[in-house]
PDB file of C-alpha atoms in Angstrom:
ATOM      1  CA  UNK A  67       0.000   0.000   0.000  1.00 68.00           C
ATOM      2  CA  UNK A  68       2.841   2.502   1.208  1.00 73.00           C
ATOM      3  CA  UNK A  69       4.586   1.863  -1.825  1.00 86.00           C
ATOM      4  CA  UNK A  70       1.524   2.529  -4.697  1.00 84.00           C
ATOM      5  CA  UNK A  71       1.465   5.879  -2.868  1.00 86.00           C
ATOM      6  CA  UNK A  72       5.089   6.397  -3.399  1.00 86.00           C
ATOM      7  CA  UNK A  73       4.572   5.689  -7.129  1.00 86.00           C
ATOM      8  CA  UNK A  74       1.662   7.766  -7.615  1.00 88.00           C
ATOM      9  CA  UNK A  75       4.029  10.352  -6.054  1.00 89.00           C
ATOM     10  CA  UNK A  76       6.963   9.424  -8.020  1.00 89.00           C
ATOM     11  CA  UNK A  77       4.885   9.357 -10.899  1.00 88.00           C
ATOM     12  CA  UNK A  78       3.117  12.893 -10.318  1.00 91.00           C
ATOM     13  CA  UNK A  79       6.179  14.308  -9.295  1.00 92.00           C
ATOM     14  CA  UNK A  80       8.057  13.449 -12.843  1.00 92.00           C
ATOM     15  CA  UNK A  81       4.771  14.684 -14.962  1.00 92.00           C
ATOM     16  CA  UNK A  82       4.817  18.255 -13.361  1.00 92.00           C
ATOM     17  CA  UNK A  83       8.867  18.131 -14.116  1.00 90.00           C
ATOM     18  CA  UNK A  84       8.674  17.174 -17.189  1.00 91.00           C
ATOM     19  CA  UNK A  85       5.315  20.236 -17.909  1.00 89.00           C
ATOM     20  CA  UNK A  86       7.819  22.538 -16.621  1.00 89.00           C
ATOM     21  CA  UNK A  87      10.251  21.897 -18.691  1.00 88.00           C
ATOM     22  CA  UNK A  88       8.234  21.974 -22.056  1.00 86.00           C
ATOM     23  CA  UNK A  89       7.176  25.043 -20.761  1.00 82.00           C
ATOM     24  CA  UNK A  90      10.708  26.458 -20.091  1.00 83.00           C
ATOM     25  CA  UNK A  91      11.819  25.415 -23.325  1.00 80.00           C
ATOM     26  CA  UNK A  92       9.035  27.107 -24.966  1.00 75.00           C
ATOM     27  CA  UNK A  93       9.713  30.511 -23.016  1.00 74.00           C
ATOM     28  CA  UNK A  94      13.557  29.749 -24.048  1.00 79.00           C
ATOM     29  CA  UNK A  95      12.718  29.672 -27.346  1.00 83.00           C
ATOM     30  CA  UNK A  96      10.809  32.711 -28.120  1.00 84.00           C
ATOM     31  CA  UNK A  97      11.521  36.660 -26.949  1.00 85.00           C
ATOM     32  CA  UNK A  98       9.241  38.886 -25.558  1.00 86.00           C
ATOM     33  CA  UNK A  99       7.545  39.897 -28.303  1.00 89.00           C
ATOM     34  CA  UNK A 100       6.800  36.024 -29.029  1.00 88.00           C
ATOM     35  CA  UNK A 101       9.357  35.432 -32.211  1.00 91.00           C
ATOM     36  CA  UNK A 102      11.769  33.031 -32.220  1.00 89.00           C
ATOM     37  CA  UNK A 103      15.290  33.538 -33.289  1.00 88.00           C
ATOM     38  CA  UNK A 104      14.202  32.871 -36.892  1.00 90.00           C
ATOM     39  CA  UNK A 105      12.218  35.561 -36.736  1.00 91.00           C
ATOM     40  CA  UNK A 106       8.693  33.765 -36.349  1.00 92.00           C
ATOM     41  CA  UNK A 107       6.059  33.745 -34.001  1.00 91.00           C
ATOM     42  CA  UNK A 108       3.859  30.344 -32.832  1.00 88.00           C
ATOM     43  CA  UNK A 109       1.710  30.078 -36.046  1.00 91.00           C
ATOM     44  CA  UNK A 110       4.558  30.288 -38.116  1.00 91.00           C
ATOM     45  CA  UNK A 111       4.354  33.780 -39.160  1.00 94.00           C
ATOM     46  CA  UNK A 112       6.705  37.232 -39.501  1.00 93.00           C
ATOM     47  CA  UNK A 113       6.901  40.308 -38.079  1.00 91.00           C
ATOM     48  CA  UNK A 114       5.154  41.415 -40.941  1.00 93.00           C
ATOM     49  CA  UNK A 115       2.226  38.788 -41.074  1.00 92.00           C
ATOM     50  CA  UNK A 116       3.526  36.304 -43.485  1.00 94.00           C
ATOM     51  CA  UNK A 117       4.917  32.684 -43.587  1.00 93.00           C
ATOM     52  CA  UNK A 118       7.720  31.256 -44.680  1.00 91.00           C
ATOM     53  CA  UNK A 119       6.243  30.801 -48.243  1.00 92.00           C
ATOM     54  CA  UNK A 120       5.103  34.569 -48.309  1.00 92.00           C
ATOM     55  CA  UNK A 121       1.782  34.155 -47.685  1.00 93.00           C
ATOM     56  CA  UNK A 122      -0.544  36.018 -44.947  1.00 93.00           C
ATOM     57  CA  UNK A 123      -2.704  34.532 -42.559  1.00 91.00           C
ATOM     58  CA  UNK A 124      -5.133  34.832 -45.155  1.00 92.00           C
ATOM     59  CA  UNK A 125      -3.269  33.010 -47.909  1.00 91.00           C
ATOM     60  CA  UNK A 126      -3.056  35.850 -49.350  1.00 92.00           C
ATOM     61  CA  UNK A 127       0.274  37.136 -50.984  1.00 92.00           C
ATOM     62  CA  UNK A 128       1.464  40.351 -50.271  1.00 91.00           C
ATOM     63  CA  UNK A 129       0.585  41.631 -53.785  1.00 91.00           C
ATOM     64  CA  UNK A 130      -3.243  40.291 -52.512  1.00 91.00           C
ATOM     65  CA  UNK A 131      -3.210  36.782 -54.489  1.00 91.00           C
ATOM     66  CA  UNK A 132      -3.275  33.205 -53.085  1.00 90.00           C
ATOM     67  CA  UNK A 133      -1.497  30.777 -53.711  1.00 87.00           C
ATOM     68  CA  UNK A 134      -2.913  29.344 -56.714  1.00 88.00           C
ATOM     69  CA  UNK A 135      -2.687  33.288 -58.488  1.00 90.00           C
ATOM     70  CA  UNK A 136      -6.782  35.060 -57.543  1.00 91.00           C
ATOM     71  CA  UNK A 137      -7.231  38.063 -55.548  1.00 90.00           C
ATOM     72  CA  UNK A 138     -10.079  38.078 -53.214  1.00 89.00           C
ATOM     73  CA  UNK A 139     -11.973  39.403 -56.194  1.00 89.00           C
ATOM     74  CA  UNK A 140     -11.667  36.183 -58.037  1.00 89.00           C
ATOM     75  CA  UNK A 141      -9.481  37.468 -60.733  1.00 89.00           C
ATOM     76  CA  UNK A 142      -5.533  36.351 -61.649  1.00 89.00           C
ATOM     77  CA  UNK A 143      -2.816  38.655 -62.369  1.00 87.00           C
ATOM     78  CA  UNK A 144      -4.061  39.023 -66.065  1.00 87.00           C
ATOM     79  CA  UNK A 145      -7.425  40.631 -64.447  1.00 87.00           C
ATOM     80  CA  UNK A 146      -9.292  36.947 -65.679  1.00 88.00           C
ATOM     81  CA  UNK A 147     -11.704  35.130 -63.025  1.00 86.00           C
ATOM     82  CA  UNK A 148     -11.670  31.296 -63.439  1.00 86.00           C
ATOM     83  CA  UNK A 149     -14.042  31.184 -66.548  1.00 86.00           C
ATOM     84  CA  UNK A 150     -11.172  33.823 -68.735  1.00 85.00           C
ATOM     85  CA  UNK A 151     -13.912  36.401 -68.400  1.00 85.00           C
ATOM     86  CA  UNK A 152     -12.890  40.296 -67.431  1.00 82.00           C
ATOM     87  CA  UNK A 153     -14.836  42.087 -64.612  1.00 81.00           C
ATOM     88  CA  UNK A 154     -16.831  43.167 -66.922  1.00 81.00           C
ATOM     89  CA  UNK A 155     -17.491  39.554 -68.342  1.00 78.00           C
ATOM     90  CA  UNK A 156     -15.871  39.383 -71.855  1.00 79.00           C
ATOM     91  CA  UNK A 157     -13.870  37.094 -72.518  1.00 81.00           C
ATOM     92  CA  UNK A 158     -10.166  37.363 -72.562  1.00 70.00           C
ATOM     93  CA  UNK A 159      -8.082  36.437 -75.000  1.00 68.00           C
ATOM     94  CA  UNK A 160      -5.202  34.028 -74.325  1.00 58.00           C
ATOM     95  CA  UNK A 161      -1.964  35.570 -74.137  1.00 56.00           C
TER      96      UNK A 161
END
């Protein structure tokens, strides 16, 4: 009996060592501001708001397109939505 305490007090006593150190190491590896030495913050993003990859938290580039080249209008780079139409809705011709 005597000794399942002392295990369950071993035992407790190692789980709140090893939380505190995960939680030094995480206050180790980030500054005040919350960056880490790379320059990132928790999420994975930049003083400025974007990932590695250049993206805001968005997914938006930071000439406003995603990943896969639309603005949050729907249209590419060539001002074309997903159909080659303008914003007015002609068509556009390839280029």
């Amino acid at each position: 009996m005597l000794t399942r305490k002392l295990f369950g007090l071993l035992f407790a006593a190692a789980a709140v060592g090893a939380a505190a150190a995960i939680a030094m190491y995480d206050a180790a590896r980030f500054d005040k501001e919350g960056y880490d030495r790379n320059g990132y913050d928790r999420d994975g993003y930049d003083r400025q708001g974007y990932d590695a990859k250049g993206y805001d938290r968005k997914g938006f580039d930071k000439e406003g397109y995603d990943c896969i080249g639309y603005n949050a209008e729907g249209y590419d780079r060539n001002g074309k939505d997903k159909e080659g139409k303008d914003k007015e809705g002609n068509t556009v011709a390839a280029e």
